[in-house]
């Protein structure tokens, strides 16, 4: 088939690669001049299936009030006269129960685990390199209450056979030696030894070249205006380069997916939640992290990427604004210097923000719509990098008429039939 993919972030490019590998004639269209220049550009660098958890969980509404009052809190809400924002927030609150948290997490872990396996296969098959490491992720707890509150997460990890380690303070230092100089700052941690790290932007740009070698065409600097339909099928996509037509279409535009889907009558509650990062040159390798350390108190991930440290965090609900706020950088700076004071050269850091495409329940939206030739691959939130290869592979199987290797029936847009689902 001729397949047109809207979006050249990590989700769009992985979809293009797997579709081309399956023998399809693929074109990718994007407004940017290159792949992965928006949300995929400078994310936290984690490939963390074990930490694939919905943000909506028991206790989150109470925690949110505390976070909003913290100097370096992980949550920021900038209220707007936008009914879409408030409906999305209500849907998220509806999912903040133990029962829904367990269901939503159980939907996220399989696609994340599968995706990590697909990524490993890619490294083996095409030798792709992206400053990758396979040394696990350490969730670091500053307070005993945090460590004591991991029972629900551990129960789901056990359910899906995900290896984990509950570590004492000395156990944390054994896997992240640089923490030895600040051991009074934390009490212990939860480690996922099979998690990985890597530069998502580097990966996506490299995979796009492999996709081009398979015949994929990229139409960059091309704005996407609307999706046209005739009856129960998409008839074309109106762009700044004219009407583009194909046999099948894939909507992989991250936070902008819902705006293009809404005129078609597709209820896709994907809303942007802004994240920030700094990228810091390593100054002292012995004082830098070995892999990823998640500072649980501030919800900040500190990741080693080659000769750099990527520090990412904050959930800012402020619509589609990409404005950089110094206060958000201060939180990232604080977490890094508090845990790894010798590691990076902050004077040479670069500051960035990206709009994560979040669903109110947590899992992404992958699969068909009411239009026979339109498929979705969006809503991955903070886990686009983690879930990208598996999502692209699953989508390619669907469009090729093959049964995906894992069950993704619970990830379709059908789960949003109810107003506050």
CSV table of C-alpha atoms in Angstrom, one decimal:
chain,number,residue,atom,x,y,z
A,1,UNK,CA,0.0,0.0,0.0
A,2,UNK,CA,0.8,3.6,-0.3
A,3,UNK,CA,1.0,4.9,3.3
A,4,UNK,CA,1.1,8.6,4.4
A,5,UNK,CA,2.4,9.3,7.9
A,6,UNK,CA,1.7,12.6,9.5
A,7,UNK,CA,4.6,13.5,11.8
A,8,UNK,CA,8.3,12.8,11.9
A,9,UNK,CA,9.0,12.4,15.6
A,10,UNK,CA,10.2,9.2,17.0
A,11,UNK,CA,6.7,7.6,16.7
A,12,UNK,CA,6.2,8.7,13.1
A,13,UNK,CA,9.7,7.6,12.0
A,14,UNK,CA,9.6,4.2,13.7
A,15,UNK,CA,6.2,3.6,12.1
A,16,UNK,CA,7.7,4.5,8.7
A,17,UNK,CA,10.6,2.2,9.2
A,18,UNK,CA,8.6,-0.8,10.1
A,19,UNK,CA,6.0,-0.2,7.4
A,20,UNK,CA,8.7,0.2,4.8
A,21,UNK,CA,10.4,-3.0,6.0
A,22,UNK,CA,7.0,-4.7,5.5
A,23,UNK,CA,7.1,-3.7,1.9
A,24,UNK,CA,4.8,-0.6,1.8
A,25,UNK,CA,5.4,2.6,-0.1
A,26,UNK,CA,5.7,5.2,2.7
A,27,UNK,CA,5.8,9.0,2.7
A,28,UNK,CA,6.2,11.0,5.9
A,29,UNK,CA,5.2,14.7,6.1
A,30,UNK,CA,6.2,17.2,8.7
A,31,UNK,CA,6.4,21.0,9.2
A,32,UNK,CA,9.9,20.8,10.5
A,33,UNK,CA,13.1,20.7,8.3
A,34,UNK,CA,14.3,17.5,9.9
A,35,UNK,CA,13.0,14.5,12.0
A,36,UNK,CA,12.7,14.7,15.7
A,37,UNK,CA,12.9,18.5,16.2
A,38,UNK,CA,10.0,18.9,18.6
A,39,UNK,CA,9.0,16.6,21.5
A,40,UNK,CA,11.6,13.9,20.5
A,41,UNK,CA,14.4,16.4,20.5
A,42,UNK,CA,15.7,16.5,24.0
A,43,UNK,CA,13.7,14.3,26.3
A,44,UNK,CA,15.0,12.6,29.4
A,45,UNK,CA,16.7,9.8,27.5
A,46,UNK,CA,15.0,6.9,29.3
A,47,UNK,CA,13.9,3.7,27.8
A,48,UNK,CA,12.2,2.5,30.9
A,49,UNK,CA,9.5,-0.1,30.5
A,50,UNK,CA,9.5,-0.8,34.3
A,51,UNK,CA,8.5,2.8,35.0
A,52,UNK,CA,5.7,2.7,32.5
A,53,UNK,CA,3.1,4.1,34.9
A,54,UNK,CA,0.1,6.4,34.4
A,55,UNK,CA,0.4,9.8,36.1
A,56,UNK,CA,-3.2,9.4,37.2
A,57,UNK,CA,-3.0,7.3,40.4
A,58,UNK,CA,-4.4,7.0,43.9
A,59,UNK,CA,-3.3,9.9,46.1
A,60,UNK,CA,-2.3,12.1,43.1
A,61,UNK,CA,-5.0,14.8,43.7
A,62,UNK,CA,-3.6,15.3,47.3
A,63,UNK,CA,0.0,15.2,46.1
A,64,UNK,CA,-0.8,17.7,43.4
A,65,UNK,CA,-1.7,20.3,45.9
A,66,UNK,CA,1.6,19.7,47.7
A,67,UNK,CA,3.5,19.8,44.4
A,68,UNK,CA,1.9,23.1,43.4
A,69,UNK,CA,3.1,24.7,46.6
A,70,UNK,CA,6.7,23.4,46.5
A,71,UNK,CA,9.5,25.7,45.4
A,72,UNK,CA,10.8,23.0,43.1
A,73,UNK,CA,7.6,21.2,42.6
A,74,UNK,CA,7.1,18.8,39.6
A,75,UNK,CA,3.7,20.1,38.7
A,76,UNK,CA,2.7,23.5,37.3
A,77,UNK,CA,-0.8,24.5,36.1
A,78,UNK,CA,-1.3,27.8,34.2
A,79,UNK,CA,-5.1,28.1,33.9
A,80,UNK,CA,-6.6,29.0,30.6
A,81,UNK,CA,-10.1,29.7,29.3
A,82,UNK,CA,-9.8,26.4,27.4
A,83,UNK,CA,-12.6,23.9,28.0
A,84,UNK,CA,-10.5,21.1,26.4
A,85,UNK,CA,-7.9,21.6,29.2
A,86,UNK,CA,-10.5,21.3,32.0
A,87,UNK,CA,-12.3,18.3,30.5
A,88,UNK,CA,-8.9,16.6,30.1
A,89,UNK,CA,-8.1,17.3,33.8
A,90,UNK,CA,-11.5,16.0,34.9
A,91,UNK,CA,-10.9,12.8,32.9
A,92,UNK,CA,-7.5,12.4,34.5
A,93,UNK,CA,-9.0,12.9,38.0
A,94,UNK,CA,-11.5,10.2,37.1
A,95,UNK,CA,-8.6,7.8,36.7
A,96,UNK,CA,-7.0,8.5,40.0
A,97,UNK,CA,-8.2,5.4,41.8
A,98,UNK,CA,-6.3,2.2,42.7
A,99,UNK,CA,-8.5,0.1,40.4
A,100,UNK,CA,-8.0,2.3,37.3
A,101,UNK,CA,-4.3,2.8,38.1
A,102,UNK,CA,-3.8,-1.0,38.1
A,103,UNK,CA,-5.7,-1.4,34.8
A,104,UNK,CA,-4.0,1.4,33.1
A,105,UNK,CA,-0.5,0.3,34.2
A,106,UNK,CA,-1.3,-3.2,33.0
A,107,UNK,CA,-2.0,-1.8,29.6
A,108,UNK,CA,1.2,0.2,29.5
A,109,UNK,CA,3.8,-2.3,30.6
A,110,UNK,CA,3.3,-4.9,27.8
A,111,UNK,CA,3.8,-2.4,24.9
A,112,UNK,CA,6.8,-0.8,26.7
A,113,UNK,CA,8.4,-4.2,27.3
A,114,UNK,CA,7.8,-5.3,23.7
A,115,UNK,CA,9.1,-2.0,22.5
A,116,UNK,CA,12.4,-2.4,24.4
A,117,UNK,CA,12.8,-5.9,22.8
A,118,UNK,CA,12.1,-4.4,19.3
A,119,UNK,CA,14.8,-1.7,20.0
A,120,UNK,CA,17.3,-4.4,20.9
A,121,UNK,CA,16.5,-6.3,17.7
A,122,UNK,CA,17.1,-3.0,15.8
A,123,UNK,CA,20.5,-2.6,17.3
A,124,UNK,CA,21.3,-6.2,16.3
A,125,UNK,CA,19.8,-6.0,12.8
A,126,UNK,CA,21.1,-2.6,11.6
A,127,UNK,CA,23.7,-1.6,14.2
A,128,UNK,CA,22.0,1.7,15.0
A,129,UNK,CA,23.9,3.8,17.6
A,130,UNK,CA,22.5,6.6,19.7
A,131,UNK,CA,24.7,6.9,22.9
A,132,UNK,CA,22.8,3.9,24.3
A,133,UNK,CA,23.5,2.2,27.6
A,134,UNK,CA,21.8,-0.8,29.1
A,135,UNK,CA,22.6,-0.3,32.8
A,136,UNK,CA,19.1,0.1,34.3
A,137,UNK,CA,17.2,2.9,36.0
A,138,UNK,CA,17.3,3.8,39.7
A,139,UNK,CA,14.3,5.4,41.3
A,140,UNK,CA,15.9,7.3,44.2
A,141,UNK,CA,13.9,8.0,47.4
A,142,UNK,CA,14.9,10.8,49.7
A,143,UNK,CA,12.4,9.8,52.4
A,144,UNK,CA,11.4,6.5,53.9
A,145,UNK,CA,7.7,7.1,53.2
A,146,UNK,CA,8.5,7.1,49.5
A,147,UNK,CA,10.3,3.8,49.8
A,148,UNK,CA,7.4,2.3,51.8
A,149,UNK,CA,4.9,3.4,49.2
A,150,UNK,CA,6.1,1.2,46.4
A,151,UNK,CA,4.0,-1.8,47.1
A,152,UNK,CA,1.4,-1.2,44.3
A,153,UNK,CA,4.1,-0.6,41.7
A,154,UNK,CA,6.1,-3.7,42.8
A,155,UNK,CA,2.9,-5.8,42.6
A,156,UNK,CA,2.4,-4.9,39.0
A,157,UNK,CA,6.1,-5.5,38.2
A,158,UNK,CA,5.8,-9.0,39.8
A,159,UNK,CA,2.6,-9.6,37.8
A,160,UNK,CA,4.4,-9.0,34.5
A,161,UNK,CA,7.7,-10.6,35.5
A,162,UNK,CA,9.7,-7.4,35.3
A,163,UNK,CA,13.0,-7.8,37.3
A,164,UNK,CA,13.5,-5.3,40.0
A,165,UNK,CA,15.7,-4.6,43.1
A,166,UNK,CA,14.8,-2.8,46.2
A,167,UNK,CA,18.1,-1.2,47.3
A,168,UNK,CA,19.4,0.2,50.6
A,169,UNK,CA,21.4,3.4,50.6
A,170,UNK,CA,24.6,1.4,50.1
A,171,UNK,CA,23.0,-0.6,47.3
A,172,UNK,CA,22.2,2.6,45.5
A,173,UNK,CA,25.8,3.7,45.8
A,174,UNK,CA,27.0,0.3,44.4
A,175,UNK,CA,25.2,0.9,41.1
A,176,UNK,CA,25.7,4.7,41.0
A,177,UNK,CA,29.0,5.4,42.7
A,178,UNK,CA,28.8,9.1,42.4
A,179,UNK,CA,26.0,9.1,44.9
A,180,UNK,CA,28.5,8.1,47.6
A,181,UNK,CA,29.4,11.8,48.1
A,182,UNK,CA,25.7,12.7,48.9
A,183,UNK,CA,24.5,9.6,50.8
A,184,UNK,CA,22.8,11.7,53.4
A,185,UNK,CA,20.4,13.0,50.8
A,186,UNK,CA,18.5,9.7,50.3
A,187,UNK,CA,17.4,6.5,52.0
A,188,UNK,CA,17.2,3.9,49.3
A,189,UNK,CA,15.8,3.1,45.8
A,190,UNK,CA,14.0,0.8,43.5
A,191,UNK,CA,16.1,-0.3,40.5
A,192,UNK,CA,14.9,-1.7,37.2
A,193,UNK,CA,18.1,-3.5,35.9
A,194,UNK,CA,16.7,-4.1,32.4
A,195,UNK,CA,15.9,-0.5,31.6
A,196,UNK,CA,18.1,1.4,29.1
A,197,UNK,CA,19.0,4.9,28.1
A,198,UNK,CA,19.8,6.7,24.9
A,199,UNK,CA,19.5,9.9,22.8
A,200,UNK,CA,16.1,9.9,21.2
A,201,UNK,CA,16.9,12.6,18.7
A,202,UNK,CA,20.1,10.8,17.6
A,203,UNK,CA,18.2,7.6,17.3
A,204,UNK,CA,15.3,9.1,15.3
A,205,UNK,CA,17.6,10.9,12.8
A,206,UNK,CA,19.6,7.7,12.3
A,207,UNK,CA,16.6,5.5,11.8
A,208,UNK,CA,15.1,8.0,9.3
A,209,UNK,CA,18.2,7.5,7.2
A,210,UNK,CA,17.7,3.7,7.4
A,211,UNK,CA,14.1,4.3,6.4
A,212,UNK,CA,15.1,6.3,3.4
A,213,UNK,CA,17.4,3.5,2.3
A,214,UNK,CA,14.2,1.3,2.3
A,215,UNK,CA,12.5,3.9,0.0
A,216,UNK,CA,10.7,6.1,2.6
A,217,UNK,CA,10.2,9.7,1.3
A,218,UNK,CA,10.2,12.6,3.8
A,219,UNK,CA,8.4,15.8,2.9
A,220,UNK,CA,9.8,18.4,5.3
A,221,UNK,CA,8.9,22.1,5.7
A,222,UNK,CA,5.3,21.0,4.9
A,223,UNK,CA,2.4,22.3,7.0
A,224,UNK,CA,-0.5,20.0,7.5
A,225,UNK,CA,-3.9,21.8,7.4
A,226,UNK,CA,-6.6,19.2,7.5
A,227,UNK,CA,-7.7,15.6,6.8
A,228,UNK,CA,-10.3,15.2,4.1
A,229,UNK,CA,-12.8,12.4,4.1
A,230,UNK,CA,-15.4,10.8,1.7
A,231,UNK,CA,-17.9,8.6,3.5
A,232,UNK,CA,-16.1,6.2,5.8
A,233,UNK,CA,-12.6,6.8,4.3
A,234,UNK,CA,-9.9,9.4,4.3
A,235,UNK,CA,-9.6,10.9,0.8
A,236,UNK,CA,-6.5,13.0,1.3
A,237,UNK,CA,-4.5,15.4,3.5
A,238,UNK,CA,-4.5,19.1,2.7
A,239,UNK,CA,-0.9,20.5,3.1
A,240,UNK,CA,1.1,23.5,2.2
A,241,UNK,CA,2.5,21.4,-0.7
A,242,UNK,CA,-1.0,20.6,-1.9
A,243,UNK,CA,-3.3,17.6,-1.5
A,244,UNK,CA,-1.5,14.4,-0.5
A,245,UNK,CA,-3.2,11.0,-1.1
A,246,UNK,CA,-2.5,7.4,-0.2
A,247,UNK,CA,-4.2,4.1,0.5
A,248,UNK,CA,-3.7,4.4,4.2
A,249,UNK,CA,-3.0,7.2,6.7
A,250,UNK,CA,-1.3,7.3,10.1
A,251,UNK,CA,-1.8,10.2,12.5
A,252,UNK,CA,1.4,10.5,14.6
A,253,UNK,CA,1.4,14.2,15.4
A,254,UNK,CA,1.8,14.0,19.1
A,255,UNK,CA,-0.1,16.7,21.0
A,256,UNK,CA,-1.5,18.1,17.7
A,257,UNK,CA,-3.1,14.8,16.8
A,258,UNK,CA,-6.3,15.6,18.6
A,259,UNK,CA,-6.7,18.9,16.8
A,260,UNK,CA,-6.6,17.2,13.4
A,261,UNK,CA,-8.8,14.4,14.6
A,262,UNK,CA,-11.6,16.5,16.2
A,263,UNK,CA,-13.2,17.7,12.9
A,264,UNK,CA,-13.5,14.1,11.8
A,265,UNK,CA,-15.6,13.3,14.9
A,266,UNK,CA,-12.8,11.3,16.6
A,267,UNK,CA,-12.8,11.9,20.3
A,268,UNK,CA,-9.1,11.8,21.1
A,269,UNK,CA,-8.3,13.3,24.5
A,270,UNK,CA,-4.6,13.9,23.9
A,271,UNK,CA,-3.5,17.1,25.6
A,272,UNK,CA,0.0,18.7,25.8
A,273,UNK,CA,1.8,18.5,29.1
A,274,UNK,CA,5.0,20.5,28.8
A,275,UNK,CA,8.3,19.0,30.0
A,276,UNK,CA,11.7,20.7,30.4
A,277,UNK,CA,15.2,19.5,30.1
A,278,UNK,CA,18.8,20.8,30.3
A,279,UNK,CA,21.7,19.1,28.5
A,280,UNK,CA,24.9,19.5,30.4
A,281,UNK,CA,28.5,18.6,29.3
A,282,UNK,CA,30.1,16.2,31.8
A,283,UNK,CA,32.8,17.9,33.8
A,284,UNK,CA,33.9,15.0,36.0
A,285,UNK,CA,33.0,11.5,34.8
A,286,UNK,CA,33.4,10.0,38.2
A,287,UNK,CA,30.9,12.5,39.6
A,288,UNK,CA,28.3,11.8,36.8
A,289,UNK,CA,25.5,9.2,36.8
A,290,UNK,CA,26.2,5.8,35.2
A,291,UNK,CA,22.7,5.5,33.8
A,292,UNK,CA,19.4,7.1,34.8
A,293,UNK,CA,18.6,8.3,38.3
A,294,UNK,CA,15.0,9.3,38.9
A,295,UNK,CA,14.8,11.9,41.8
A,296,UNK,CA,11.4,10.8,43.1
A,297,UNK,CA,10.9,14.0,45.2
A,298,UNK,CA,11.1,16.3,42.2
A,299,UNK,CA,10.1,13.8,39.5
A,300,UNK,CA,13.4,14.7,37.7
A,301,UNK,CA,15.3,12.1,35.6
A,302,UNK,CA,19.1,12.5,35.4
A,303,UNK,CA,20.6,10.5,32.6
A,304,UNK,CA,24.1,10.0,31.2
A,305,UNK,CA,24.1,10.3,27.4
A,306,UNK,CA,27.7,9.9,26.1
A,307,UNK,CA,29.7,12.9,27.2
A,308,UNK,CA,26.6,14.7,28.4
A,309,UNK,CA,24.1,14.6,31.2
A,310,UNK,CA,20.4,15.1,30.3
A,311,UNK,CA,18.2,16.3,33.2
A,312,UNK,CA,14.4,16.2,32.4
A,313,UNK,CA,11.3,16.8,34.4
A,314,UNK,CA,8.3,19.0,35.3
A,315,UNK,CA,4.7,18.5,34.2
A,316,UNK,CA,3.4,21.9,33.1
A,317,UNK,CA,-0.2,22.2,31.9
A,318,UNK,CA,-0.3,25.4,29.9
A,319,UNK,CA,-1.8,24.5,26.6
A,320,UNK,CA,0.4,24.6,23.5
A,321,UNK,CA,2.8,27.2,24.8
A,322,UNK,CA,6.5,26.3,24.4
A,323,UNK,CA,7.8,29.3,26.5
A,324,UNK,CA,10.8,28.6,28.6
A,325,UNK,CA,10.5,29.6,32.3
A,326,UNK,CA,13.6,30.1,34.4
A,327,UNK,CA,11.9,28.7,37.5
A,328,UNK,CA,11.6,25.4,35.8
A,329,UNK,CA,15.2,25.4,34.9
A,330,UNK,CA,16.0,26.1,38.5
A,331,UNK,CA,14.3,22.8,39.5
A,332,UNK,CA,16.4,20.9,37.1
A,333,UNK,CA,19.6,22.6,38.2
A,334,UNK,CA,18.8,22.0,41.8
A,335,UNK,CA,18.2,18.2,41.4
A,336,UNK,CA,21.4,17.8,39.4
A,337,UNK,CA,23.7,19.8,41.7
A,338,UNK,CA,22.1,18.3,44.8
A,339,UNK,CA,22.8,14.7,43.7
A,340,UNK,CA,25.7,15.0,41.3
A,341,UNK,CA,27.5,18.3,42.3
A,342,UNK,CA,30.7,17.4,40.5
A,343,UNK,CA,29.2,15.9,37.4
A,344,UNK,CA,28.3,18.6,34.9
A,345,UNK,CA,29.3,22.1,33.8
A,346,UNK,CA,26.0,24.0,34.3
A,347,UNK,CA,27.5,27.1,32.8
A,348,UNK,CA,27.5,25.4,29.4
A,349,UNK,CA,24.0,23.8,29.7
A,350,UNK,CA,21.3,24.2,27.1
A,351,UNK,CA,17.7,24.6,28.1
A,352,UNK,CA,14.7,23.1,26.2
A,353,UNK,CA,11.0,22.4,26.5
A,354,UNK,CA,8.7,19.9,24.6
A,355,UNK,CA,5.0,19.2,24.6
A,356,UNK,CA,4.3,15.6,25.7
A,357,UNK,CA,1.1,14.2,24.2
A,358,UNK,CA,-0.7,12.9,27.3
A,359,UNK,CA,-3.8,10.8,27.6
A,360,UNK,CA,-5.8,11.2,30.8
A,361,UNK,CA,-5.5,7.5,31.7
A,362,UNK,CA,-1.9,7.0,30.6
A,363,UNK,CA,-1.7,4.4,27.8
A,364,UNK,CA,-1.1,5.6,24.2
A,365,UNK,CA,-3.7,5.3,21.5
A,366,UNK,CA,-2.7,2.9,18.8
A,367,UNK,CA,-4.8,1.4,16.0
A,368,UNK,CA,-7.9,1.9,13.8
A,369,UNK,CA,-10.5,4.6,13.8
A,370,UNK,CA,-14.0,4.7,12.4
A,371,UNK,CA,-12.4,5.6,9.0
A,372,UNK,CA,-11.3,2.4,7.4
A,373,UNK,CA,-7.9,3.7,6.2
A,374,UNK,CA,-7.0,6.0,9.1
A,375,UNK,CA,-4.9,4.7,12.0
A,376,UNK,CA,-3.6,6.4,15.2
A,377,UNK,CA,-0.2,6.2,16.8
A,378,UNK,CA,-0.2,8.9,19.4
A,379,UNK,CA,-0.7,9.9,23.1
A,380,UNK,CA,2.5,8.3,24.5
A,381,UNK,CA,3.1,11.1,27.0
A,382,UNK,CA,6.5,10.8,28.7
A,383,UNK,CA,7.0,7.4,27.2
A,384,UNK,CA,7.2,8.0,23.5
A,385,UNK,CA,10.9,7.0,23.4
A,386,UNK,CA,10.2,4.0,25.6
A,387,UNK,CA,7.3,2.8,23.5
A,388,UNK,CA,8.3,3.9,20.0
A,389,UNK,CA,9.7,0.8,18.4
A,390,UNK,CA,7.0,-1.5,19.7
A,391,UNK,CA,4.3,1.0,18.7
A,392,UNK,CA,5.7,1.3,15.2
A,393,UNK,CA,6.0,-2.5,14.8
A,394,UNK,CA,2.4,-3.1,16.1
A,395,UNK,CA,1.0,-0.5,13.7
A,396,UNK,CA,2.9,-2.0,10.7
A,397,UNK,CA,1.5,-5.4,11.5
A,398,UNK,CA,-2.0,-4.0,11.7
A,399,UNK,CA,-1.7,-2.3,8.3
A,400,UNK,CA,-0.1,-5.4,6.8
A,401,UNK,CA,-3.0,-7.6,7.9
A,402,UNK,CA,-0.9,-9.4,10.4
A,403,UNK,CA,-1.9,-10.1,14.0
A,404,UNK,CA,0.5,-8.1,16.3
A,405,UNK,CA,2.7,-10.1,18.5
A,406,UNK,CA,1.1,-8.6,21.6
A,407,UNK,CA,-2.5,-7.8,22.4
A,408,UNK,CA,-3.1,-4.1,21.9
A,409,UNK,CA,-6.9,-4.2,21.8
A,410,UNK,CA,-7.1,-2.1,25.0
A,411,UNK,CA,-5.0,0.7,23.4
A,412,UNK,CA,-7.5,1.8,20.7
A,413,UNK,CA,-9.5,5.0,20.8
A,414,UNK,CA,-12.6,2.9,21.6
A,415,UNK,CA,-11.8,3.1,25.3
A,416,UNK,CA,-12.8,6.8,25.3
A,417,UNK,CA,-16.5,6.2,24.4
A,418,UNK,CA,-17.6,7.4,27.8
A,419,UNK,CA,-17.3,11.1,28.7
A,420,UNK,CA,-15.0,10.6,31.6
A,421,UNK,CA,-13.3,7.3,30.6
